[in-house]
Each structure stands twice: as C-alpha cells, then as structure tokens.
Amino acid sequence: MSENKVKITVKGKTIELPIRSGTIGPDVTEISTLYKKTGIFTYDPGFISTASCESRTTYIDGDKGILLYRGYPINEVAENGDFLEVCYLLLHGELPTQVQKKDFDYRVQHHHMVHEQFSRFFHVFRRDSHPMAVMIACLGAMSAFYHDSIDITNPHQRMLASLRLIAKMPTLAAMSYKYSIGQPFVYPLNSLGYAENFLHMCFSIPCVEYKVNPILARAMDKIFILHADHEQNASTSTVRLAGSSGANPFACIAAGIACLWGPAHGGANEACLKMFEQIGSVKRIPEFIARAKDKDDSFRLMGFGHRIYKNYDPRAYIMQQTCHEVLNELGIKDDPLLDIAIELEQIALHDKYFIEKKLYPNIDFYSGIILKALGFPTSMFTVIFALARSVGWVAQWKEMVEDPAQKIGRPRQLYTGEVKRTYVSIKKRK
Ligand code: SDX
C-alpha cells in the first residue's frame, strides 16, 4: 500500500484506489470504481470493514471506549446539558447560545401535540399489541397527517419534519403506553421540560394531581441523551438507506424503529431485563455464563458485546451511575435484578472468554433496571430507545439528504444460486 493509495491486482491487472483520511479515525479506500475497473465486487456481509458514508455527526472509538456528539464527549454532554440541547447540537452541529436554546425549546414545545385523529388511530390495535408495533404504524401514519413537512427538497420542510419528530415521539410513545394499560391519553403540558413532560404523559391520571420527581426527570433526560445517536448502527443505516430513495422522513423513521426492535440491537434492553428475571438469582449466574460461552447454545448475554466497542461502552458507565441515583431516590435498597446485574458484570469481566472476545456491558445492560424502577413495563423499553434515537436518525437523514454526493443505496451480491436453465411445463414435472 503506497502512501495514499491501495494497489489491487485482479487477474494480472493492477489498479490503484485512492485512500482518504477523516479528521480522526480509520482512513478509507474509495472502491466505487473497483467493479468498473476490475469486474469484481467487494464482499463484506454485516459491513464489518465497510464505511457506508461520510458523516460529521457522531464519532466512536471502539478500542478506547470514546463517543463524541459533534466532537463533545458523551460524559460531558450528559453531565452538563439536557436532551433538547443535544438535539440542537446533532441537528445544527454546534451547541446553542442561550437565545438559540430558548427558541429551540419553545419550537419543540409547540409541536408536542399530535392531530386529534391519532387518538382514534390507536383504537384499531388490540390493547395487548406490542407498543413497538404501534409506534411503527404511528410514524408511517405521520406522513399522512403532516403533508407540509414531507418535501425533502425543501430545507424549511426538512427542519420542520425534524422538529415534529423530536416533539411528537414522546407524545406518541406515551399514548402507546396509556393505550396498552387502558388509561386515558394525557395531553402534553408546555410548562414542563421535555423529559418531565414525557413522565407526566405516561404516569399522570385524571383523578389525582401528579408532580414529576425532578431527580427522576433528570435521569430520564440523561437516558434520552445517552441514546440520542451512535454513528452508522443498524437502525441509522436503515433510515439512511430508506432516505436514499427519496422517501419522506416519517416513513424513514418508521423503518428505523422496525430495525431497532430486534434483540441484537435496541430490543436488547427488553431482552436483558427478561434475562435477569430468567436468571432469577445470583446463584444461577454461572449456569448462564456457561451457556453464553457454549458454541452449541444460541443463548447470548444480553446487554453484553458490541460491534464497535471492544472496551467498556462509555454510555454503560453513565447508565450504571444513573441506575444507582434512581434506585436511591426511590428508596429501593436491594433490587434483586440489580444484584444479579452487578454480579453478572463482575463475573463476565473476569472470565477469559469475555476478555478474549473483548465483550463488555453495553448501553442496554443497565437501562432496563432504571426503566423498570421508573415504572415502565419491559415492552416500553425499546420504545424509549426509539424516542431518544429519533433525533440521531433524523440528523443523519438530514445529513444524507443534504450531501450533494448522495445516491440511492443499492448494494450488489455474490450470487451462488442456480445458473440459467430451461423452464419445464408442470405437465412434464413428475
Ligand atoms: C445496540 O451498533 C450500535 O451502535 C448499536 C447500539 C446503538 O446505540 O445503536 O450500540 C445499540 O444495539 C447495543 C447492542 C445490544 N445487543 C445486545 O446486547 C445483544 C447481545 N450482544 C450480541 O448479540 C453481539 O455482541 C452484538 C450483536 C451486539 C455484536 O455482534 P457482532 O459484532 O456481530 O459480534 P459477533 O456476533 O461476531 O461476536 C463476536 C464473538 C462471537 O464469538 P465467535 O463466533 O467469534 O466465536 O463474540 C461472541 C460471539 O459468539 N459474542 C457473545 C456475545 N456477543 C458476542 N457471546 C456471548 N454473549 C454475547 N453477548
């Protein structure tokens, strides 16, 4: 490999491919001319070594356990800012001034309500529908309600769609929760902060005055910040691919929610808490560690491992601290699930298998314990992940739409099926 080129020889012919450097992180070699010049494709299922795009939004150094939102370390942002400030940062690329923050908060607050027809829309679902299924439908339906923010070529409409998504996701998420427990929907209150409003819409009932505990609201806001964006993960890549065809932003976010639902991705927080409940006691941890290491057993330790982090997920640290804050505030002294989580983490972090494979707790390991303590059922855990991740999805979608070099995403394949053969009429088939 010369200074800034990669040399590839295919069937005796050698070509050179340019190498590009980012501001930080691994270089890339541009391979878009490879097929034209050599007649071969690259092959990288799961995109282990493939950069799908150029982005300035979020940076991850998996070996060092670093996560930067527009260059700001996640711990500094989570400790000092709030979720709407992170939304502004991810969308605009800079931290807002006090005036910009006040204006942004006001604009989000005045988009919290959804069209009143949505309250009827929920009633087509069974009460026991998984709220993720309901949210996928709601986001698709948003393109049927908000026609004045689906023209992706119009910058004003792109920003309006972004604001509506950030503002209406908590309202729709709370409605999907209320619907599932047979309680009346609660309207947003513009006098409340973003996370406070979400807890109010989820847990207040018409019969009693409900005051949100500020410590719990702060914990909720921090959870939103930790989940806001994460480079080109599976659901963000889904949103980008859907958006590359020119689909409207609401349809793209619906696709992102569908992808996030999987237990290997955002569904891991729900799966993780169910795993703690399945383990049931600290005594049974060795049995499950053995299963996680057994090649013939499909069981995996939920909340552990990551495609990029080969070190502790920096979000898991903050999540663990937040977990203790919430349990202390709620006076939960000995949560058996937390005991299992802490013991499981200690055993796994000292086990050769996990050390060799560089498997550490990820963002989903502690989040479920906090969300359960806040009063959410496991079925709402990934909905809350989707609520927070919507700003990352829409920021990356906007970046892709506004990139003059973007084209429709259309990967190729290694074909290993039947070669050309002649059709046989069914009369002649035995
Ligand atoms: C998220 O991409 C993102 O950024 C995602 C996310 C985000 O913010 O968007 O961070 C959110 O999705 C976090 C991850 C949540 N998922 C889980 O907690 C589910 C459990 N984790 C695994 O399924 C797995 O670790 C993945 C899916 C997260 C990562 O899988 P990879 O990168 O494809 O790694 P791999 O499956 O190839 O595993 C490498 C090895 C394998 O062993 P070998 O085949 O090499 O012998 O490690 C083993 C795996 O068997 N392994 C595990 C394991 N995770 C990986 N073994 C036991 N338990 C685990 N959890």
Short mmCIF file of C-alpha atoms and ligand atoms in Angstrom, two decimals:
data_model
loop_
_atom_site.label_atom_id
_atom_site.label_comp_id
_atom_site.label_asym_id
_atom_site.label_seq_id
_atom_site.Cartn_x
_atom_site.Cartn_y
_atom_site.Cartn_z
CA MET A 1 0.00 0.00 0.00
CA SER A 2 1.73 3.23 -1.14
CA GLU A 3 1.42 6.50 0.82
CA ASN A 4 -2.18 7.32 -0.07
CA LYS A 5 -3.24 4.54 -2.47
CA VAL A 6 -4.22 0.87 -2.26
CA LYS A 7 -2.93 -1.38 -5.07
CA ILE A 8 -5.13 -4.34 -6.08
CA THR A 9 -4.19 -6.92 -8.68
CA VAL A 10 -7.09 -8.83 -10.28
CA LYS A 11 -6.41 -11.45 -12.95
CA GLY A 12 -2.96 -9.94 -13.61
CA LYS A 13 -4.22 -6.36 -13.88
CA THR A 14 -3.15 -3.96 -11.10
CA ILE A 15 -5.22 -0.90 -10.24
CA GLU A 16 -4.73 1.78 -7.61
CA LEU A 17 -7.55 3.01 -5.34
CA PRO A 18 -7.30 6.35 -3.51
CA ILE A 19 -7.13 6.49 0.30
CA ARG A 20 -8.98 9.23 2.17
CA SER A 21 -8.47 10.39 5.72
CA GLY A 22 -11.12 11.82 8.03
CA THR A 23 -10.41 14.28 10.84
CA ILE A 24 -9.98 11.33 13.25
CA GLY A 25 -10.50 7.56 12.97
CA PRO A 26 -9.54 4.99 10.35
CA ASP A 27 -8.76 6.02 6.77
CA VAL A 28 -10.92 4.64 3.96
CA THR A 29 -10.10 3.43 0.48
CA GLU A 30 -12.62 4.55 -2.13
CA ILE A 31 -13.74 1.43 -4.02
CA SER A 32 -16.63 2.81 -6.09
CA THR A 33 -14.60 2.34 -9.34
CA LEU A 34 -13.45 -1.21 -8.39
CA TYR A 35 -16.19 -3.04 -10.33
CA LYS A 36 -15.79 -0.84 -13.39
CA LYS A 37 -12.00 -1.31 -13.41
CA THR A 38 -11.77 -4.99 -12.39
CA GLY A 39 -15.21 -6.61 -12.80
CA ILE A 40 -15.24 -7.75 -9.15
CA PHE A 41 -17.27 -6.59 -6.12
CA THR A 42 -16.12 -6.29 -2.53
CA TYR A 43 -17.85 -8.72 -0.16
CA ASP A 44 -18.50 -7.68 3.46
CA PRO A 45 -21.71 -9.15 4.99
CA GLY A 46 -22.57 -7.19 8.16
CA PHE A 47 -20.32 -4.36 6.92
CA ILE A 48 -17.52 -5.26 9.35
CA SER A 49 -14.91 -3.29 7.34
CA THR A 50 -17.16 -1.03 5.27
CA ALA A 51 -17.81 2.70 5.67
CA SER A 52 -21.19 3.41 4.06
CA CYS A 53 -20.99 7.20 4.12
CA GLU A 54 -19.13 10.31 5.23
CA SER A 55 -20.55 11.93 8.37
CA ARG A 56 -19.72 14.77 10.78
CA THR A 57 -22.35 13.92 13.38
CA THR A 58 -21.05 11.26 15.81
CA TYR A 59 -17.69 9.58 16.29
CA ILE A 60 -16.94 6.31 18.12
CA ASP A 61 -13.51 4.96 19.03
CA GLY A 62 -14.39 1.39 19.99
CA ASP A 63 -10.95 0.44 21.30
CA LYS A 64 -10.77 3.44 23.62
CA GLY A 65 -14.48 3.47 24.52
CA ILE A 66 -14.94 7.03 23.24
CA LEU A 67 -18.23 8.54 21.94
CA LEU A 68 -18.35 12.12 20.64
CA TYR A 69 -21.51 14.04 19.63
CA ARG A 70 -20.24 16.65 17.13
CA GLY A 71 -16.87 16.40 18.92
CA TYR A 72 -18.19 16.71 22.50
CA PRO A 73 -17.52 13.65 24.77
CA ILE A 74 -20.73 11.87 25.81
CA ASN A 75 -19.96 12.14 29.55
CA GLU A 76 -19.51 15.95 29.36
CA VAL A 77 -22.71 16.37 27.36
CA ALA A 78 -24.71 14.02 29.61
CA GLU A 79 -23.45 15.62 32.84
CA ASN A 80 -23.83 19.27 31.78
CA GLY A 81 -26.52 19.52 29.11
CA ASP A 82 -30.10 18.45 28.50
CA PHE A 83 -31.65 16.36 25.75
CA LEU A 84 -33.02 19.30 23.73
CA GLU A 85 -29.56 20.88 23.75
CA VAL A 86 -28.22 17.59 22.33
CA CYS A 87 -30.98 17.65 19.70
CA TYR A 88 -29.91 21.16 18.67
CA LEU A 89 -26.23 20.08 18.64
CA LEU A 90 -26.85 16.99 16.49
CA LEU A 91 -29.08 18.88 14.05
CA HIS A 92 -27.06 22.10 13.72
CA GLY A 93 -23.51 20.94 14.53
CA GLU A 94 -22.93 23.50 17.31
CA LEU A 95 -24.08 23.94 20.91
CA PRO A 96 -26.87 26.54 21.00
CA THR A 97 -26.44 30.02 22.51
CA GLN A 98 -28.87 30.86 25.32
CA VAL A 99 -31.17 32.64 22.82
CA GLN A 100 -30.99 29.74 20.33
CA LYS A 101 -31.71 27.22 23.10
CA LYS A 102 -34.73 29.18 24.36
CA ASP A 103 -36.11 29.46 20.81
CA PHE A 104 -35.47 25.75 20.07
CA ASP A 105 -37.16 24.64 23.33
CA TYR A 106 -40.16 26.89 22.52
CA ARG A 107 -40.46 25.47 18.99
CA VAL A 108 -40.27 21.86 20.17
CA GLN A 109 -42.82 22.55 22.95
CA HIS A 110 -45.27 23.96 20.41
CA HIS A 111 -45.13 20.81 18.31
CA HIS A 112 -45.73 18.29 21.12
CA MET A 113 -49.42 17.79 20.36
CA VAL A 114 -50.48 15.31 17.66
CA HIS A 115 -53.51 15.61 15.33
CA GLU A 116 -56.61 14.63 17.32
CA GLN A 117 -57.38 11.88 14.79
CA PHE A 118 -54.36 9.99 16.20
CA SER A 119 -56.34 9.25 19.34
CA ARG A 120 -58.78 7.28 17.15
CA PHE A 121 -55.92 5.65 15.20
CA PHE A 122 -54.74 3.77 18.32
CA HIS A 123 -58.12 2.11 18.67
CA VAL A 124 -57.54 -0.14 15.65
CA PHE A 125 -54.98 -2.06 17.77
CA ARG A 126 -55.59 -4.69 20.42
CA ARG A 127 -54.75 -3.37 23.88
CA ASP A 128 -52.05 -6.04 24.24
CA SER A 129 -50.29 -5.03 20.99
CA HIS A 130 -46.55 -4.55 21.48
CA PRO A 131 -46.05 -0.76 21.60
CA MET A 132 -43.17 -1.04 19.10
CA ALA A 133 -45.66 -2.35 16.51
CA VAL A 134 -47.93 0.60 17.32
CA MET A 135 -45.06 3.09 17.03
CA ILE A 136 -44.02 1.77 13.61
CA ALA A 137 -47.61 2.34 12.46
CA CYS A 138 -47.80 5.80 14.06
CA LEU A 139 -44.63 7.01 12.37
CA GLY A 140 -45.79 5.75 8.99
CA ALA A 141 -49.12 7.47 9.63
CA MET A 142 -47.39 10.80 10.38
CA SER A 143 -46.71 11.18 6.66
CA ALA A 144 -50.50 11.02 6.20
CA PHE A 145 -51.06 13.89 8.64
CA TYR A 146 -48.19 16.30 8.13
CA HIS A 147 -48.12 16.89 4.37
CA ASP A 148 -46.39 20.27 4.82
CA SER A 149 -43.15 18.63 6.01
CA ILE A 150 -42.55 15.77 3.59
CA ASP A 151 -40.95 17.61 0.66
CA ILE A 152 -37.35 16.53 1.28
CA THR A 153 -36.00 19.05 -1.26
CA ASN A 154 -37.26 21.97 0.86
CA PRO A 155 -34.86 22.89 3.72
CA HIS A 156 -37.66 24.52 5.73
CA GLN A 157 -39.76 21.36 5.47
CA ARG A 158 -36.76 19.18 6.41
CA MET A 159 -36.24 21.18 9.60
CA LEU A 160 -39.99 21.26 10.33
CA ALA A 161 -40.14 17.44 9.97
CA SER A 162 -37.13 17.15 12.31
CA LEU A 163 -38.79 19.35 14.95
CA ARG A 164 -42.09 17.46 14.65
CA LEU A 165 -40.33 14.10 15.11
CA ILE A 166 -38.42 15.26 18.19
CA ALA A 167 -41.55 16.87 19.63
CA LYS A 168 -44.15 14.21 18.85
CA MET A 169 -42.24 11.00 19.59
CA PRO A 170 -42.72 11.38 23.40
CA THR A 171 -46.42 12.10 22.91
CA LEU A 172 -46.97 9.07 20.66
CA ALA A 173 -44.81 6.87 22.93
CA ALA A 174 -46.83 7.91 25.98
CA MET A 175 -50.08 7.33 24.08
CA SER A 176 -48.94 3.81 23.10
CA TYR A 177 -48.22 3.12 26.80
CA LYS A 178 -51.52 4.58 28.04
CA TYR A 179 -53.45 2.66 25.38
CA SER A 180 -51.79 -0.62 26.43
CA ILE A 181 -52.88 -0.17 30.07
CA GLY A 182 -56.39 1.08 29.29
CA GLN A 183 -55.84 4.56 30.74
CA PRO A 184 -56.90 7.83 29.06
CA PHE A 185 -54.33 9.69 26.95
CA VAL A 186 -52.70 12.63 28.74
CA TYR A 187 -52.01 15.79 26.73
CA PRO A 188 -48.53 17.36 26.83
CA LEU A 189 -48.06 20.44 29.05
CA ASN A 190 -45.90 23.20 27.55
CA SER A 191 -44.95 24.35 31.04
CA LEU A 192 -42.95 21.15 31.60
CA GLY A 193 -39.48 20.20 30.40
CA TYR A 194 -39.07 17.55 27.72
CA ALA A 195 -38.39 14.51 29.95
CA GLU A 196 -40.71 15.82 32.68
CA ASN A 197 -43.49 16.08 30.09
CA PHE A 198 -42.92 12.51 28.95
CA LEU A 199 -43.16 11.15 32.50
CA HIS A 200 -46.25 13.31 33.06
CA MET A 201 -47.95 11.95 29.90
CA CYS A 202 -47.07 8.37 30.93
CA PHE A 203 -47.88 8.38 34.64
CA SER A 204 -50.40 11.11 35.46
CA ILE A 205 -54.09 10.17 35.69
CA PRO A 206 -57.13 12.49 35.70
CA CYS A 207 -58.11 11.66 39.28
CA VAL A 208 -55.05 12.92 41.14
CA GLU A 209 -52.55 15.80 40.99
CA TYR A 210 -49.30 14.33 39.60
CA LYS A 211 -45.95 16.01 40.23
CA VAL A 212 -42.92 14.64 38.41
CA ASN A 213 -39.95 13.98 40.71
CA PRO A 214 -37.19 16.26 39.33
CA ILE A 215 -34.44 13.70 40.07
CA LEU A 216 -36.32 11.07 38.07
CA ALA A 217 -36.98 13.58 35.27
CA ARG A 218 -33.23 14.36 35.14
CA ALA A 219 -32.45 10.63 34.99
CA MET A 220 -34.96 10.21 32.14
CA ASP A 221 -33.40 13.15 30.30
CA LYS A 222 -29.93 11.62 30.71
CA ILE A 223 -31.19 8.29 29.34
CA PHE A 224 -32.50 10.16 26.29
CA ILE A 225 -29.08 11.86 25.84
CA LEU A 226 -27.22 8.53 26.03
CA HIS A 227 -29.44 7.00 23.34
CA ALA A 228 -29.56 10.02 21.00
CA ASP A 229 -27.14 8.94 18.27
CA HIS A 230 -24.49 6.31 17.60
CA GLU A 231 -22.83 6.62 14.17
CA GLN A 232 -23.93 4.14 11.46
CA ASN A 233 -25.63 1.45 13.63
CA ALA A 234 -28.14 -0.90 12.04
CA SER A 235 -31.24 1.29 12.51
CA THR A 236 -29.48 4.50 11.43
CA SER A 237 -28.19 2.71 8.33
CA THR A 238 -31.78 1.59 7.69
CA VAL A 239 -33.01 5.19 7.91
CA ARG A 240 -30.24 6.35 5.55
CA LEU A 241 -30.95 3.59 3.03
CA ALA A 242 -34.70 4.29 3.10
CA GLY A 243 -34.00 8.03 2.77
CA SER A 244 -31.64 7.49 -0.18
CA SER A 245 -34.66 6.59 -2.32
CA GLY A 246 -36.27 9.97 -1.51
CA ALA A 247 -38.82 8.50 0.92
CA ASN A 248 -40.31 11.03 3.33
CA PRO A 249 -38.67 11.41 6.78
CA PHE A 250 -41.59 9.88 8.72
CA ALA A 251 -41.52 6.71 6.57
CA CYS A 252 -37.74 6.53 7.06
CA ILE A 253 -38.05 6.80 10.85
CA ALA A 254 -40.73 4.08 10.80
CA ALA A 255 -38.16 1.85 9.05
CA GLY A 256 -35.58 2.75 11.71
CA ILE A 257 -37.97 1.79 14.52
CA ALA A 258 -38.63 -1.55 12.84
CA CYS A 259 -34.89 -2.30 12.67
CA LEU A 260 -34.23 -1.13 16.24
CA TRP A 261 -36.80 -3.64 17.55
CA GLY A 262 -34.50 -6.63 17.04
CA PRO A 263 -32.95 -8.17 20.22
CA ALA A 264 -29.45 -7.86 18.72
CA HIS A 265 -29.98 -4.07 18.59
CA GLY A 266 -32.36 -1.84 20.53
CA GLY A 267 -34.53 -4.77 21.62
CA ALA A 268 -31.63 -5.89 23.83
CA ASN A 269 -32.77 -3.70 26.76
CA GLU A 270 -36.08 -5.58 26.94
CA ALA A 271 -34.28 -8.91 26.37
CA CYS A 272 -31.69 -8.03 29.02
CA LEU A 273 -34.21 -7.43 31.78
CA LYS A 274 -36.03 -10.65 30.83
CA MET A 275 -32.65 -12.41 31.04
CA PHE A 276 -32.08 -11.07 34.60
CA GLU A 277 -35.56 -12.31 35.53
CA GLN A 278 -34.81 -15.70 33.90
CA ILE A 279 -31.54 -15.98 35.85
CA GLY A 280 -33.59 -15.24 38.94
CA SER A 281 -30.78 -15.42 41.49
CA VAL A 282 -27.06 -14.72 41.78
CA LYS A 283 -26.51 -18.43 42.39
CA ARG A 284 -27.63 -19.31 38.84
CA ILE A 285 -25.26 -16.85 37.09
CA PRO A 286 -22.51 -19.46 36.38
CA GLU A 287 -25.10 -21.60 34.54
CA PHE A 288 -25.93 -18.72 32.18
CA ILE A 289 -22.29 -17.69 31.72
CA ALA A 290 -21.58 -21.28 30.63
CA ARG A 291 -24.50 -21.15 28.18
CA ALA A 292 -23.24 -17.83 26.74
CA LYS A 293 -19.86 -19.46 26.09
CA ASP A 294 -21.31 -22.67 24.63
CA LYS A 295 -20.95 -22.60 20.82
CA ASP A 296 -23.87 -25.01 20.51
CA ASP A 297 -26.17 -22.82 22.58
CA SER A 298 -27.73 -19.81 20.83
CA PHE A 299 -28.05 -18.04 24.21
CA ARG A 300 -26.15 -14.77 24.38
CA LEU A 301 -25.57 -12.50 27.33
CA MET A 302 -27.98 -9.67 26.54
CA GLY A 303 -26.54 -6.21 27.17
CA PHE A 304 -23.02 -7.54 26.53
CA GLY A 305 -20.79 -7.16 23.50
CA HIS A 306 -20.78 -4.63 20.70
CA ARG A 307 -19.73 -4.46 17.06
CA ILE A 308 -17.63 -1.35 17.66
CA TYR A 309 -16.84 -1.15 21.39
CA LYS A 310 -14.05 -3.56 22.28
CA ASN A 311 -13.84 -1.70 25.57
CA TYR A 312 -16.43 -0.56 28.09
CA ASP A 313 -19.31 1.28 26.34
CA PRO A 314 -18.94 4.82 27.81
CA ARG A 315 -22.74 5.06 27.95
CA ALA A 316 -22.93 1.97 30.20
CA TYR A 317 -20.80 3.72 32.85
CA ILE A 318 -23.14 6.71 32.97
CA MET A 319 -26.17 4.40 32.88
CA GLN A 320 -24.82 2.47 35.87
CA GLN A 321 -24.36 5.69 37.87
CA THR A 322 -27.86 6.85 36.88
CA CYS A 323 -29.22 3.46 37.96
CA HIS A 324 -27.87 3.94 41.50
CA GLU A 325 -29.22 7.54 41.61
CA VAL A 326 -32.74 6.41 40.62
CA LEU A 327 -32.82 3.42 42.99
CA ASN A 328 -31.56 5.62 45.86
CA GLU A 329 -34.15 8.32 45.11
CA LEU A 330 -36.89 5.69 45.05
CA GLY A 331 -35.60 4.13 48.26
CA ILE A 332 -35.05 0.79 46.51
CA LYS A 333 -32.34 -0.63 48.72
CA ASP A 334 -31.84 -4.15 47.41
CA ASP A 335 -33.13 -4.65 43.91
CA PRO A 336 -32.56 -8.37 43.15
CA LEU A 337 -32.21 -7.63 39.44
CA LEU A 338 -29.53 -5.01 40.12
CA ASP A 339 -27.72 -7.51 42.36
CA ILE A 340 -27.78 -10.02 39.51
CA ALA A 341 -26.58 -7.36 37.01
CA ILE A 342 -23.65 -6.25 39.19
CA GLU A 343 -22.58 -9.83 39.99
CA LEU A 344 -23.00 -10.93 36.35
CA GLU A 345 -20.91 -8.00 35.15
CA GLN A 346 -18.13 -8.77 37.67
CA ILE A 347 -18.02 -12.47 36.75
CA ALA A 348 -18.11 -11.81 32.98
CA LEU A 349 -15.44 -9.08 33.11
CA HIS A 350 -13.04 -11.54 34.79
CA ASP A 351 -13.88 -14.51 32.57
CA LYS A 352 -11.29 -15.50 29.91
CA TYR A 353 -13.96 -15.96 27.20
CA PHE A 354 -15.33 -12.43 27.58
CA ILE A 355 -11.87 -10.90 28.00
CA GLU A 356 -10.52 -12.62 24.87
CA LYS A 357 -13.57 -11.64 22.79
CA LYS A 358 -13.50 -8.12 24.31
CA LEU A 359 -17.12 -8.34 25.43
CA TYR A 360 -18.16 -5.54 27.80
CA PRO A 361 -21.51 -4.25 29.07
CA ASN A 362 -23.21 -2.02 26.51
CA ILE A 363 -25.86 0.66 26.82
CA ASP A 364 -28.62 -1.91 27.25
CA PHE A 365 -27.13 -3.64 30.29
CA TYR A 366 -28.38 -1.24 32.99
CA SER A 367 -31.06 0.75 31.18
CA GLY A 368 -33.79 -1.82 31.78
CA ILE A 369 -33.28 -1.77 35.55
CA ILE A 370 -33.73 2.00 35.62
CA LEU A 371 -36.76 1.98 33.33
CA LYS A 372 -38.41 -0.77 35.42
CA ALA A 373 -37.74 1.25 38.58
CA LEU A 374 -39.30 4.34 36.92
CA GLY A 375 -42.46 2.26 36.40
CA PHE A 376 -42.24 1.21 32.73
CA PRO A 377 -43.12 -2.33 31.59
CA THR A 378 -40.39 -4.14 29.58
CA SER A 379 -42.46 -3.65 26.40
CA MET A 380 -41.83 0.11 26.64
CA PHE A 381 -38.04 -0.13 26.93
CA THR A 382 -37.27 -0.17 23.19
CA VAL A 383 -39.96 2.44 22.56
CA ILE A 384 -37.99 4.77 24.87
CA PHE A 385 -34.81 3.89 22.97
CA ALA A 386 -36.61 4.77 19.69
CA LEU A 387 -37.95 8.02 21.18
CA ALA A 388 -34.41 9.15 22.03
CA ARG A 389 -32.77 7.80 18.87
CA SER A 390 -35.22 9.67 16.62
CA VAL A 391 -33.05 12.79 16.82
CA GLY A 392 -30.00 10.80 15.71
CA TRP A 393 -31.94 9.19 12.91
CA VAL A 394 -33.32 12.50 11.65
CA ALA A 395 -29.96 14.30 11.99
CA GLN A 396 -28.25 11.57 9.94
CA TRP A 397 -31.16 11.52 7.46
CA LYS A 398 -30.85 15.30 7.00
CA GLU A 399 -27.07 15.00 6.58
CA MET A 400 -27.57 12.34 3.90
CA VAL A 401 -30.27 14.31 2.00
CA GLU A 402 -28.12 17.46 2.11
CA ASP A 403 -24.99 15.64 0.87
CA PRO A 404 -24.57 16.58 -2.82
CA ALA A 405 -22.74 13.26 -3.42
CA GLN A 406 -25.56 11.06 -2.08
CA LYS A 407 -27.09 8.46 -4.43
CA ILE A 408 -29.70 5.77 -3.91
CA GLY A 409 -28.16 2.93 -1.89
CA ARG A 410 -28.14 -0.23 -3.99
CA PRO A 411 -25.63 -2.94 -2.86
CA ARG A 412 -24.69 -5.87 -5.13
CA GLN A 413 -24.23 -9.57 -4.16
CA LEU A 414 -22.19 -12.72 -4.52
CA TYR A 415 -24.63 -14.95 -6.42
CA THR A 416 -24.37 -18.65 -5.56
CA GLY A 417 -27.78 -19.78 -6.89
CA GLU A 418 -28.74 -21.81 -9.97
CA VAL A 419 -27.27 -20.78 -13.31
CA LYS A 420 -29.54 -20.36 -16.39
CA ARG A 421 -31.81 -23.38 -17.03
CA THR A 422 -34.88 -24.07 -19.23
CA TYR A 423 -38.45 -23.90 -17.87
CA VAL A 424 -40.27 -27.26 -17.71
CA SER A 425 -44.09 -27.21 -18.01
CA ILE A 426 -45.91 -28.55 -14.97
CA LYS A 427 -47.45 -31.31 -17.14
CA LYS A 428 -43.96 -32.73 -17.63
CA ARG A 429 -42.92 -32.37 -13.97
CA LYS A 430 -43.27 -35.65 -12.07
C1 SDX B 1 -27.03 -1.78 20.47
O1 SDX B 1 -24.25 -0.66 16.53
C2 SDX B 1 -24.60 0.10 17.55
O2 SDX B 1 -24.04 1.14 17.75
C3 SDX B 1 -25.75 -0.41 18.36
C4 SDX B 1 -26.09 0.38 19.63
C5 SDX B 1 -26.61 1.76 19.30
O3 SDX B 1 -26.53 2.64 20.18
O4 SDX B 1 -27.21 1.92 18.20
O5 SDX B 1 -24.95 0.49 20.44
C6 SDX B 1 -27.19 -0.31 20.43
O6 SDX B 1 -27.58 -2.46 19.64
C7 SDX B 1 -26.15 -2.38 21.54
C8 SDX B 1 -26.01 -3.93 21.39
C9 SDX B 1 -27.24 -4.57 22.02
N1 SDX B 1 -27.27 -6.03 21.76
C10 SDX B 1 -27.04 -6.91 22.73
O7 SDX B 1 -26.72 -6.63 23.87
C11 SDX B 1 -27.27 -8.35 22.30
C12 SDX B 1 -26.09 -9.23 22.76
N2 SDX B 1 -24.91 -8.85 22.01
C13 SDX B 1 -24.59 -9.64 20.83
O8 SDX B 1 -25.68 -10.12 20.12
C14 SDX B 1 -23.46 -9.03 20.00
O9 SDX B 1 -22.47 -8.67 20.87
C15 SDX B 1 -23.75 -7.85 19.09
C16 SDX B 1 -24.88 -8.14 18.15
C17 SDX B 1 -24.06 -6.63 19.89
C18 SDX B 1 -22.50 -7.61 18.27
O10 SDX B 1 -22.32 -8.71 17.48
P1 SDX B 1 -21.13 -8.77 16.39
O11 SDX B 1 -20.36 -7.53 16.31
O12 SDX B 1 -21.70 -9.30 15.13
O13 SDX B 1 -20.15 -9.73 17.07
P2 SDX B 1 -20.22 -11.27 16.86
O14 SDX B 1 -21.63 -11.72 16.98
O15 SDX B 1 -19.45 -11.62 15.65
O16 SDX B 1 -19.47 -11.77 18.17
C19 SDX B 1 -18.09 -11.91 18.17
C20 SDX B 1 -17.86 -13.13 19.06
C21 SDX B 1 -18.69 -14.33 18.63
O17 SDX B 1 -17.96 -15.48 19.00
P3 SDX B 1 -17.13 -16.27 17.80
O18 SDX B 1 -18.14 -16.61 16.72
O19 SDX B 1 -16.09 -15.28 17.31
O20 SDX B 1 -16.56 -17.47 18.49
O21 SDX B 1 -18.29 -12.83 20.40
C22 SDX B 1 -19.36 -13.67 20.77
C23 SDX B 1 -19.92 -14.28 19.51
O22 SDX B 1 -20.46 -15.55 19.78
N3 SDX B 1 -20.36 -12.83 21.43
C24 SDX B 1 -21.04 -13.16 22.52
C25 SDX B 1 -21.85 -12.05 22.81
N4 SDX B 1 -21.66 -11.10 21.89
C26 SDX B 1 -20.74 -11.60 21.02
N5 SDX B 1 -21.05 -14.28 23.29
C27 SDX B 1 -21.88 -14.28 24.36
N6 SDX B 1 -22.68 -13.25 24.71
C28 SDX B 1 -22.68 -12.12 23.96
N7 SDX B 1 -23.48 -11.11 24.29
#
